[in-house]
CSV table of C-alpha atoms and ligand atoms in Angstrom, one decimal:
chain,number,residue,atom,x,y,z
A,9,MET,CA,35.1,12.0,-50.4
A,10,THR,CA,36.5,10.3,-47.4
A,11,ASP,CA,34.2,8.4,-45.2
A,12,VAL,CA,30.4,8.5,-44.9
A,13,ARG,CA,30.4,11.6,-42.8
A,14,ALA,CA,31.5,13.6,-45.8
A,15,ILE,CA,28.3,12.7,-47.7
A,16,ASP,CA,26.1,15.8,-48.5
A,17,LEU,CA,22.8,14.5,-47.1
A,18,ASP,CA,21.0,17.7,-48.0
A,19,ALA,CA,22.0,17.3,-51.7
A,20,LEU,CA,20.8,13.7,-51.7
A,21,ARG,CA,17.4,14.7,-50.2
A,22,ARG,CA,17.1,17.5,-52.8
A,23,SER,CA,17.7,15.0,-55.6
A,24,GLY,CA,14.8,12.8,-54.3
A,25,ILE,CA,16.8,10.2,-52.3
A,26,GLU,CA,14.7,8.8,-49.5
A,27,ALA,CA,16.9,5.9,-48.3
A,28,LEU,CA,20.5,4.9,-47.9
A,29,LEU,CA,21.5,1.3,-48.7
A,30,LEU,CA,24.8,1.1,-46.8
A,31,ASP,CA,27.6,-1.4,-47.2
A,32,MET,CA,29.0,-2.4,-43.8
A,33,ASP,CA,32.5,-3.7,-44.0
A,34,ASN,CA,35.0,-0.9,-44.4
A,35,THR,CA,32.1,1.6,-45.1
A,36,VAL,CA,30.7,2.0,-41.5
A,37,SER,CA,33.0,-0.4,-39.6
A,38,PRO,CA,36.5,-1.6,-40.3
A,39,HIS,CA,36.6,-5.0,-42.0
A,40,HIS,CA,35.9,-7.9,-39.6
A,41,SER,CA,35.7,-5.6,-36.7
A,42,THR,CA,33.0,-4.9,-34.2
A,43,THR,CA,34.6,-1.6,-33.5
A,44,ILE,CA,32.6,1.3,-34.6
A,45,VAL,CA,34.1,4.8,-34.7
A,46,PRO,CA,31.9,6.9,-32.3
A,47,GLU,CA,31.6,9.6,-34.9
A,48,ILE,CA,30.2,7.2,-37.5
A,49,ARG,CA,27.9,5.7,-34.9
A,50,SER,CA,26.4,9.2,-34.3
A,51,TRP,CA,26.2,9.9,-38.1
A,52,LEU,CA,24.2,6.7,-38.5
A,53,ALA,CA,22.0,7.6,-35.6
A,54,GLY,CA,21.2,10.9,-37.2
A,55,LEU,CA,20.0,9.5,-40.5
A,56,PRO,CA,16.4,9.0,-39.6
A,57,ASP,CA,16.1,12.5,-38.3
A,58,ALA,CA,17.7,13.7,-41.5
A,59,GLY,CA,14.8,12.1,-43.3
A,60,PHE,CA,16.4,8.9,-44.5
A,61,LYS,CA,15.3,5.3,-44.2
A,62,VAL,CA,18.3,2.9,-43.9
A,63,ARG,CA,19.2,-0.7,-44.7
A,64,PHE,CA,22.6,-2.3,-44.6
A,65,VAL,CA,23.2,-4.4,-47.7
A,66,SER,CA,26.2,-6.6,-47.1
A,67,ASN,CA,27.9,-9.4,-48.9
A,68,ASN,CA,29.1,-10.7,-45.5
A,69,TRP,CA,27.8,-14.2,-44.8
A,70,HIS,CA,28.9,-14.5,-41.2
A,71,ASP,CA,26.3,-14.9,-38.4
A,72,THR,CA,27.7,-11.9,-36.6
A,73,ILE,CA,26.5,-9.5,-39.3
A,74,HIS,CA,23.0,-9.4,-37.9
A,75,ALA,CA,24.2,-8.5,-34.4
A,76,ARG,CA,26.6,-5.9,-35.8
A,77,ALA,CA,23.7,-4.3,-37.8
A,78,ALA,CA,21.4,-4.4,-34.8
A,79,ALA,CA,24.1,-2.7,-32.7
A,80,LEU,CA,24.1,0.1,-35.2
A,81,GLY,CA,20.3,0.4,-35.1
A,82,PHE,CA,19.3,-0.9,-38.5
A,83,GLU,CA,18.4,-4.1,-40.3
A,84,VAL,CA,20.7,-5.8,-42.8
A,85,VAL,CA,20.2,-7.7,-46.0
A,86,ALA,CA,23.1,-10.2,-45.7
A,87,LYS,CA,24.7,-12.5,-48.3
A,88,ALA,CA,23.6,-9.9,-50.8
A,89,MET,CA,26.0,-11.1,-53.6
A,90,LYS,CA,26.6,-7.5,-54.8
A,91,PRO,CA,27.0,-6.5,-57.6
A,92,LEU,CA,24.0,-8.8,-58.4
A,93,PRO,CA,20.7,-7.0,-57.9
A,94,PHE,CA,18.9,-9.3,-55.5
A,95,GLY,CA,20.0,-7.7,-52.2
A,96,PHE,CA,19.2,-4.2,-53.4
A,97,TRP,CA,15.8,-5.3,-54.7
A,98,ARG,CA,15.0,-6.9,-51.3
A,99,ALA,CA,16.2,-3.8,-49.4
A,100,ALA,CA,14.1,-1.5,-51.5
A,101,ARG,CA,11.1,-3.7,-51.3
A,102,GLU,CA,11.4,-3.9,-47.5
A,103,LEU,CA,11.6,-0.1,-47.3
A,104,GLY,CA,8.7,0.3,-49.7
A,105,LEU,CA,10.7,2.4,-52.1
A,106,ARG,CA,11.8,2.3,-55.7
A,107,LEU,CA,15.6,2.0,-56.2
A,108,ARG,CA,15.7,5.3,-57.9
A,109,ALA,CA,14.8,6.8,-54.6
A,110,CYS,CA,17.8,5.0,-52.9
A,111,ALA,CA,21.5,5.8,-52.7
A,112,VAL,CA,23.8,2.9,-52.5
A,113,VAL,CA,26.8,3.8,-50.3
A,114,GLY,CA,30.0,1.7,-50.2
A,115,ASP,CA,33.7,1.4,-50.4
A,116,GLN,CA,34.0,-0.8,-53.5
A,117,ILE,CA,33.6,-0.1,-57.1
A,118,PHE,CA,32.9,-3.6,-58.2
A,119,THR,CA,30.3,-4.5,-55.7
A,120,ASP,CA,28.6,-1.3,-54.3
A,121,VAL,CA,29.0,1.2,-57.1
A,122,LEU,CA,28.6,-1.3,-60.0
A,123,GLY,CA,25.6,-3.0,-58.3
A,124,GLY,CA,23.9,0.2,-57.4
A,125,ASN,CA,24.3,1.5,-61.0
A,126,LEU,CA,22.9,-1.7,-62.4
A,127,VAL,CA,19.7,-1.3,-60.4
A,128,GLY,CA,19.3,2.4,-61.2
A,129,ALA,CA,20.2,3.7,-57.8
A,130,THR,CA,22.3,6.7,-57.0
A,131,THR,CA,25.8,5.6,-55.9
A,132,VAL,CA,28.3,7.1,-53.5
A,133,LEU,CA,31.8,5.7,-53.2
A,134,VAL,CA,33.6,6.3,-49.9
A,135,GLU,CA,37.2,5.4,-49.0
A,136,PRO,CA,37.6,2.1,-47.1
A,137,LEU,CA,37.9,2.5,-43.3
A,138,SER,CA,40.7,0.0,-43.0
A,139,ALA,CA,43.4,-1.4,-45.2
A,140,SER,CA,42.3,-5.0,-44.3
A,141,ASP,CA,40.4,-6.8,-47.0
A,142,LEU,CA,39.5,-10.3,-48.0
A,143,PRO,CA,42.0,-11.8,-50.6
A,144,HIS,CA,39.6,-11.5,-53.5
A,145,THR,CA,38.8,-8.0,-52.5
A,146,ARG,CA,42.6,-7.2,-52.6
A,147,VAL,CA,42.6,-8.2,-56.3
A,148,LEU,CA,39.7,-5.9,-57.0
A,149,ARG,CA,41.3,-3.1,-55.1
A,150,ARG,CA,44.2,-3.2,-57.6
A,151,LEU,CA,41.8,-2.8,-60.5
A,152,GLU,CA,40.0,-0.1,-58.6
A,153,ARG,CA,43.3,1.8,-58.2
A,154,CYS,CA,43.9,1.5,-61.9
A,155,ILE,CA,40.4,2.8,-62.7
A,156,MET,CA,40.6,5.7,-60.3
A,157,ALA,CA,44.0,6.6,-61.8
A,158,GLY,CA,42.6,6.4,-65.3
A,159,ARG,CA,44.9,3.7,-66.6
A,160,THR,CA,44.8,0.0,-67.3
A,161,PRO,CA,46.4,-2.7,-65.2
A,162,GLU,CA,50.1,-3.4,-65.9
B,223,MG,MG1,32.8,-2.8,-48.1
């Protein structure tokens, strides 16, 4: 899996997924950047036609997050505190769906994947779009690399 464009949307639909709960930073746009790769913008724009409802669920607390989401055409649950369940619960409630009909998509194991699994959603891990991360995220990245490599931290 590389970025979101590699996700097999048909397979998700066949498994009963009706909505994507997308992380923003480093999943659809590079961290702290308003730049959106045109190909990812078109992938996002095609989601409704592919039969998916969409909500961004982001731990980002900056005011700009709403404008960034709006520029991408979807609403956002900000300050979600992933992996806690509240943001996912709210997104699913707003979309009128059960979480088992949602796929959580993100670039971090300890927020997106762990949080999505805790609420019973399907989870999809993508590679981060940029190497830039918050300091606490950098620590978690090190643990992620260990997990993905199947070993414990030295
Ligand atoms: Mg992220």
